[in-house]
PDB file of C-alpha atoms in Angstrom:
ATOM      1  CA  UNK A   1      22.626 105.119  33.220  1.00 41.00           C
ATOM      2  CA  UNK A   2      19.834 102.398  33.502  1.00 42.00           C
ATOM      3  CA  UNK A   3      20.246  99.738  36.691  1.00 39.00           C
ATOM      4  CA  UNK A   4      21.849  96.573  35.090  1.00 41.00           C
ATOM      5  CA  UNK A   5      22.024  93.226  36.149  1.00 37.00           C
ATOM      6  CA  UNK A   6      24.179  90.794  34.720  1.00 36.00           C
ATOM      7  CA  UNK A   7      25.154  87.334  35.510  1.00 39.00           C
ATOM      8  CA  UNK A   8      28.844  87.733  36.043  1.00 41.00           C
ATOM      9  CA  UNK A   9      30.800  84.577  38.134  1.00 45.00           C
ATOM     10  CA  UNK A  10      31.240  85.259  41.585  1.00 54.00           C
ATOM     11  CA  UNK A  11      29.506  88.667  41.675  1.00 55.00           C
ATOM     12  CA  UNK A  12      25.630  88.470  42.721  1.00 76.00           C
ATOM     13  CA  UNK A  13      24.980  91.912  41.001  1.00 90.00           C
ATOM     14  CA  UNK A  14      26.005  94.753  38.252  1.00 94.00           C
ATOM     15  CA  UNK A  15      24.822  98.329  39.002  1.00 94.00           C
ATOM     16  CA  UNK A  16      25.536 101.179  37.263  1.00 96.00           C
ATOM     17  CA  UNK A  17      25.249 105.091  37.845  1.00 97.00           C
ATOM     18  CA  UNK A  18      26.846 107.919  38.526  1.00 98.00           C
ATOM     19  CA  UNK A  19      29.296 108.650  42.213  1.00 98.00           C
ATOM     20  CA  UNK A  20      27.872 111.865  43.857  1.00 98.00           C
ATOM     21  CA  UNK A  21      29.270 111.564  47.009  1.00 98.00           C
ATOM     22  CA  UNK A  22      32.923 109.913  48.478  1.00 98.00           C
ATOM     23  CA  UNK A  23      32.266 109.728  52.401  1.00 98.00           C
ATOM     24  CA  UNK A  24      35.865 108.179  53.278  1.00 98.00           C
ATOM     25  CA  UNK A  25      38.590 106.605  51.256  1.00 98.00           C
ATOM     26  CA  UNK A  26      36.331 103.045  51.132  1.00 98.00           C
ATOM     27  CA  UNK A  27      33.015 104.771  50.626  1.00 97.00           C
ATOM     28  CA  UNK A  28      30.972 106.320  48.087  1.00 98.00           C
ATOM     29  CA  UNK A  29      27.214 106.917  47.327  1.00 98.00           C
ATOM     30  CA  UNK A  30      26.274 105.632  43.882  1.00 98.00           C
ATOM     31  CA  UNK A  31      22.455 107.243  41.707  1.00 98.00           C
ATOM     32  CA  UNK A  32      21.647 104.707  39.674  1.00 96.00           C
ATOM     33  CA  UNK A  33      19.456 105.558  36.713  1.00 94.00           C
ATOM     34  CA  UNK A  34      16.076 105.126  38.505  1.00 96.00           C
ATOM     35  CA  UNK A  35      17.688 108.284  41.010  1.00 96.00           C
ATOM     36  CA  UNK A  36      18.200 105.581  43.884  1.00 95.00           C
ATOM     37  CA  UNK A  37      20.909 105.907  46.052  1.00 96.00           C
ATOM     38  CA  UNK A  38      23.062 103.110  46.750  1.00 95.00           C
ATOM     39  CA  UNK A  39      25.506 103.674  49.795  1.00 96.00           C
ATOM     40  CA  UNK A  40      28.678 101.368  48.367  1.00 97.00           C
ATOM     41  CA  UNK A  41      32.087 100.092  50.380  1.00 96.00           C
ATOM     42  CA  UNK A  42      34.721  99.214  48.136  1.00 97.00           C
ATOM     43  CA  UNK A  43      35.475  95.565  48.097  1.00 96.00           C
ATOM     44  CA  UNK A  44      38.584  93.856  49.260  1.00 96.00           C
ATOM     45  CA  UNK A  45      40.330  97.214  50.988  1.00 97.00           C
ATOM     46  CA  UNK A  46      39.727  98.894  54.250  1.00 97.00           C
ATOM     47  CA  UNK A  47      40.952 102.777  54.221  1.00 98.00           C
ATOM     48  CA  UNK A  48      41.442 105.398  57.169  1.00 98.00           C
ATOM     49  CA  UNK A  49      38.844 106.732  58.890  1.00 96.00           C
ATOM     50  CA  UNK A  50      38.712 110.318  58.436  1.00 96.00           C
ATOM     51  CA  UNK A  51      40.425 111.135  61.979  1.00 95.00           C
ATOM     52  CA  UNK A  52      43.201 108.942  61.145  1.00 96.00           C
ATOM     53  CA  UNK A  53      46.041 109.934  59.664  1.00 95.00           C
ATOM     54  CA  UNK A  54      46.086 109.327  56.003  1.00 97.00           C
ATOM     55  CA  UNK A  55      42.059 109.882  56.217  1.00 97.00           C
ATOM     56  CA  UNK A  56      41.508 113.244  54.311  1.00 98.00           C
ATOM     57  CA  UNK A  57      44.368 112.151  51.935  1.00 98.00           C
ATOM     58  CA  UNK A  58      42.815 108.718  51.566  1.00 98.00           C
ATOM     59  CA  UNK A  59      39.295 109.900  50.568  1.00 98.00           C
ATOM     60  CA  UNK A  60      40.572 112.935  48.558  1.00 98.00           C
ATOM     61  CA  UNK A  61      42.043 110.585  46.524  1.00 98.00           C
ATOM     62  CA  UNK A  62      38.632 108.175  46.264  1.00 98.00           C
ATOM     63  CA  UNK A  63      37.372 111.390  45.069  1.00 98.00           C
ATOM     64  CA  UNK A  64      39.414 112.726  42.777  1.00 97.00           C
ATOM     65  CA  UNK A  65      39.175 109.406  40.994  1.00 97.00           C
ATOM     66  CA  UNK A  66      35.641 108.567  41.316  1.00 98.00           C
ATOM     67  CA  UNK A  67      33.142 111.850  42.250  1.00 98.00           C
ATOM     68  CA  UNK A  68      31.166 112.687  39.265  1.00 97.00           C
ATOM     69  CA  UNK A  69      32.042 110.245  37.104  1.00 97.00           C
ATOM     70  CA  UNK A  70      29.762 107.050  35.182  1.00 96.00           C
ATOM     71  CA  UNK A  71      30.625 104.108  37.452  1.00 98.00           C
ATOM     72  CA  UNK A  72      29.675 100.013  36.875  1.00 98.00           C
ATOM     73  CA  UNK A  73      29.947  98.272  40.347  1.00 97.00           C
ATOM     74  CA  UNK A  74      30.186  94.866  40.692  1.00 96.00           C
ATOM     75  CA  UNK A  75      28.402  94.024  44.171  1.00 95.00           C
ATOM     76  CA  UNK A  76      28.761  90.665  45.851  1.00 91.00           C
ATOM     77  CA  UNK A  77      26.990  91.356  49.399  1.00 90.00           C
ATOM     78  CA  UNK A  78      25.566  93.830  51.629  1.00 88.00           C
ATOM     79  CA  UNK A  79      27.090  94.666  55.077  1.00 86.00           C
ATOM     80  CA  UNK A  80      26.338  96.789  57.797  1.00 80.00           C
ATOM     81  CA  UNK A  81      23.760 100.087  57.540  1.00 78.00           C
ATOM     82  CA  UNK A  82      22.309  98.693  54.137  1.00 83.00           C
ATOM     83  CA  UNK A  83      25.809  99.262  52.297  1.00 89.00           C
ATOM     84  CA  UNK A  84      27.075  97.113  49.598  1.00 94.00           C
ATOM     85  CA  UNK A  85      29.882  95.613  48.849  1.00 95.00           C
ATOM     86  CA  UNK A  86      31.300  96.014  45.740  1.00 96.00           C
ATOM     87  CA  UNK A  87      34.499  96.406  43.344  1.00 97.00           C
ATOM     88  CA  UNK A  88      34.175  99.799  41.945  1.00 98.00           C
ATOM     89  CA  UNK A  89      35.048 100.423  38.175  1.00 98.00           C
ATOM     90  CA  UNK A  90      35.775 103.834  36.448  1.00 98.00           C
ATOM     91  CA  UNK A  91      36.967 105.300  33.612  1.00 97.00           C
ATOM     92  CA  UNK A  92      40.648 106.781  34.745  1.00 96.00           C
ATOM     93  CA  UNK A  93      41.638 110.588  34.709  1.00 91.00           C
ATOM     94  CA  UNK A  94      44.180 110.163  32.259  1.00 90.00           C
ATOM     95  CA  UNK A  95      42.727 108.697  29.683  1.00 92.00           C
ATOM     96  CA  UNK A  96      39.443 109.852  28.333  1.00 89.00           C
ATOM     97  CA  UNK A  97      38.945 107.205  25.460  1.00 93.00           C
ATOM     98  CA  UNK A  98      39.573 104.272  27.952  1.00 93.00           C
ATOM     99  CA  UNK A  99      36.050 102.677  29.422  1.00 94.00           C
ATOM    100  CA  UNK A 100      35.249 102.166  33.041  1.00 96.00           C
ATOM    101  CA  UNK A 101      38.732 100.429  33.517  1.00 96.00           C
ATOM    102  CA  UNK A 102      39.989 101.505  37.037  1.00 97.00           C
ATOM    103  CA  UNK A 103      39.373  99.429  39.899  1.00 98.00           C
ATOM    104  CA  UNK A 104      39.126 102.313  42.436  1.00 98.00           C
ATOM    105  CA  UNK A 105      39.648 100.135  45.489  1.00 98.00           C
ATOM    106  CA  UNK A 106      43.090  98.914  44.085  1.00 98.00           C
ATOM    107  CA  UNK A 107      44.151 102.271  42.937  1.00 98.00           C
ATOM    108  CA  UNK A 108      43.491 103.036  46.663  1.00 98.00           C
ATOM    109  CA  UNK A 109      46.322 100.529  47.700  1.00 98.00           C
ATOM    110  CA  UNK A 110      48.495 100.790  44.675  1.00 98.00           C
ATOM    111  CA  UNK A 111      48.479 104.824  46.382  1.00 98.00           C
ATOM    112  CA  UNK A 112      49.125 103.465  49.865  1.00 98.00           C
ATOM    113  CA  UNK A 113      45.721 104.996  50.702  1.00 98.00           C
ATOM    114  CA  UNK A 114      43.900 101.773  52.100  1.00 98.00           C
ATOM    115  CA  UNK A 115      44.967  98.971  53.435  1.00 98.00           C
ATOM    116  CA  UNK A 116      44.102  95.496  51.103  1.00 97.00           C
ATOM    117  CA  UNK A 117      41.626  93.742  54.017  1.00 93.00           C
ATOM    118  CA  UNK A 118      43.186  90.159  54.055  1.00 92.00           C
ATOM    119  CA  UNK A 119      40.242  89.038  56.359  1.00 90.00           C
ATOM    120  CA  UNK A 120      37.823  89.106  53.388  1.00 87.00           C
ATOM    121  CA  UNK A 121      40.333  87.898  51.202  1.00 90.00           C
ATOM    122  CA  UNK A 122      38.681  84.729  50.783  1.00 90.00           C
ATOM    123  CA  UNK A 123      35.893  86.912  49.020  1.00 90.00           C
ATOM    124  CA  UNK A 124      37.924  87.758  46.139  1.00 93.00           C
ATOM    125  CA  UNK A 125      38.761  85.911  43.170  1.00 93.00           C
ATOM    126  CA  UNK A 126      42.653  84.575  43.288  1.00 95.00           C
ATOM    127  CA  UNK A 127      43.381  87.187  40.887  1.00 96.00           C
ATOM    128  CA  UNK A 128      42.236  89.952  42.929  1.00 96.00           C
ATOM    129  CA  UNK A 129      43.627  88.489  45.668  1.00 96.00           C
ATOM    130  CA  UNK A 130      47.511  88.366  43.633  1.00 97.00           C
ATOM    131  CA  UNK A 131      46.633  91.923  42.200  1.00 97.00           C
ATOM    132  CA  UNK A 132      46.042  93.718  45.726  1.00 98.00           C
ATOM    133  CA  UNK A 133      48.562  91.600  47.838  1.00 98.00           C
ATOM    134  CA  UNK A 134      50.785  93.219  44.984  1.00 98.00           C
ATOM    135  CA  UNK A 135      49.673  96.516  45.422  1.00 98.00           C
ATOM    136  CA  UNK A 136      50.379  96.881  49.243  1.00 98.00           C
ATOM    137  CA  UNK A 137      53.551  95.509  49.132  1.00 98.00           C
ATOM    138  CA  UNK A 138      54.551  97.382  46.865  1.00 98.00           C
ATOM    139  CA  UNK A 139      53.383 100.086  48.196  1.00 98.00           C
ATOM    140  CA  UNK A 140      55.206  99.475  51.639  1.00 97.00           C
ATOM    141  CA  UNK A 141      58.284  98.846  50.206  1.00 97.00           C
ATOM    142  CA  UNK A 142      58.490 102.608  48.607  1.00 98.00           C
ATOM    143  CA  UNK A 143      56.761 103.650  51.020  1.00 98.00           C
ATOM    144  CA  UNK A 144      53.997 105.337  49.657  1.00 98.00           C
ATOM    145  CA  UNK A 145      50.774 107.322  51.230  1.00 98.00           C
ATOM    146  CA  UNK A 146      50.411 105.809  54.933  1.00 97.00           C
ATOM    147  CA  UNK A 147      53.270 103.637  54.595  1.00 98.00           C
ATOM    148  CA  UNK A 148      55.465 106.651  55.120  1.00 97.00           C
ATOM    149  CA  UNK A 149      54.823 106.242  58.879  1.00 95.00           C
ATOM    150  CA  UNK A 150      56.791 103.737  60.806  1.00 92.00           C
ATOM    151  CA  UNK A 151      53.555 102.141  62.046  1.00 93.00           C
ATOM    152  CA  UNK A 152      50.597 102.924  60.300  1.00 96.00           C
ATOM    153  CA  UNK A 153      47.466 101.784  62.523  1.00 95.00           C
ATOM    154  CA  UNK A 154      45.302  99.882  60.404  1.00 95.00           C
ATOM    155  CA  UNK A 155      41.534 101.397  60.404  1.00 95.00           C
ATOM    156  CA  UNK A 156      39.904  97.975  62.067  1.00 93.00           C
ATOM    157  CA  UNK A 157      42.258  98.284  65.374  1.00 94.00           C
ATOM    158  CA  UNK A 158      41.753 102.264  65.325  1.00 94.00           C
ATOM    159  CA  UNK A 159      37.902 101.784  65.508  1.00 91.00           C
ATOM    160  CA  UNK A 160      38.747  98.717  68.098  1.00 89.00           C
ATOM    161  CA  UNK A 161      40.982 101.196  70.730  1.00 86.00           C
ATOM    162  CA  UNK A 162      38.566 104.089  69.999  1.00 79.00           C
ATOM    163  CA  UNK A 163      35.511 102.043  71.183  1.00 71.00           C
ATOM    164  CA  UNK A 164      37.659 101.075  74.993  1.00 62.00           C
TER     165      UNK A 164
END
């Protein structure tokens, strides 16, 4: 699990390592083969906080898809507290031949888990942008994860009231 960069369109850097730790349902901690830590949000969504409801469900779910698993992260910036931004890849549960083809963050919204952050949508490609806008509507319609509530408080105006 050596650090990689590659010159990929849009995406200013290619890590790779290994997820030991899922703080939230947006955040994980990625070793990369030199044993650095990277702390990494996941690109284009914005999940619960933990005291929300939906929050434990929301990272449970980050985790059971991504903790202790080979990841390749496609970073594009760094935000607050040193943390990048980045699309997180995986290799799903289900499927132990497949390669690191699970977009974590949109599995997060396809689950109702995480809300697809149309503020930074300019910052995805208008694929990604389709793909997630997809995702949560979908996912509201059936009413999946925190969808099932009548209305779900989205994390940014949570944090927002909390700080009054």
């Amino acid at each position: 699990m050596a650090l990689a960069f590659l010159p990929l369109p849009g995406v200013a850097e290619t890590l790779t390592g290994w997820v030991v730790g899922v703080h939230d349902g947006d955040t994980v901690t990625v070793l990369d083969g030199n044993h650095k830590q990277h702390k990494i949000h996941l690109a284009g969504i914005d999940a619960p906080e933990l005291k929300q409801a939906f929050g434990t469900r929301s990272r449970q779910n980050l985790s059971d898809m991504a903790y202790d698993k080979d990841a390749r992260l496609e970073c594009h910036k760094t935000i607050r507290n040193e943390r990048k931004l980045c699309k997180v890849w995986v290799q799903p549960s289900g499927c132990p031949t497949c390669g690191k083809t699970l977009d974590a963050g949109h599995a997060q919204v396809i689950a109702g888990l995480a809300w697809w952050y149309r503020e930074y949508a300019k910052e995805q490609s208008a694929e990604d942008q389709g793909r997630y806008e997809s995702a949560e509507d979908e996912a509201r319609l059936r009413k999946w994860g925190l969808w099932r509530d009548t209305e779900p408080v989205p994390p940014w105006e949570w944090r927002r009231n909390k700080e009054r």
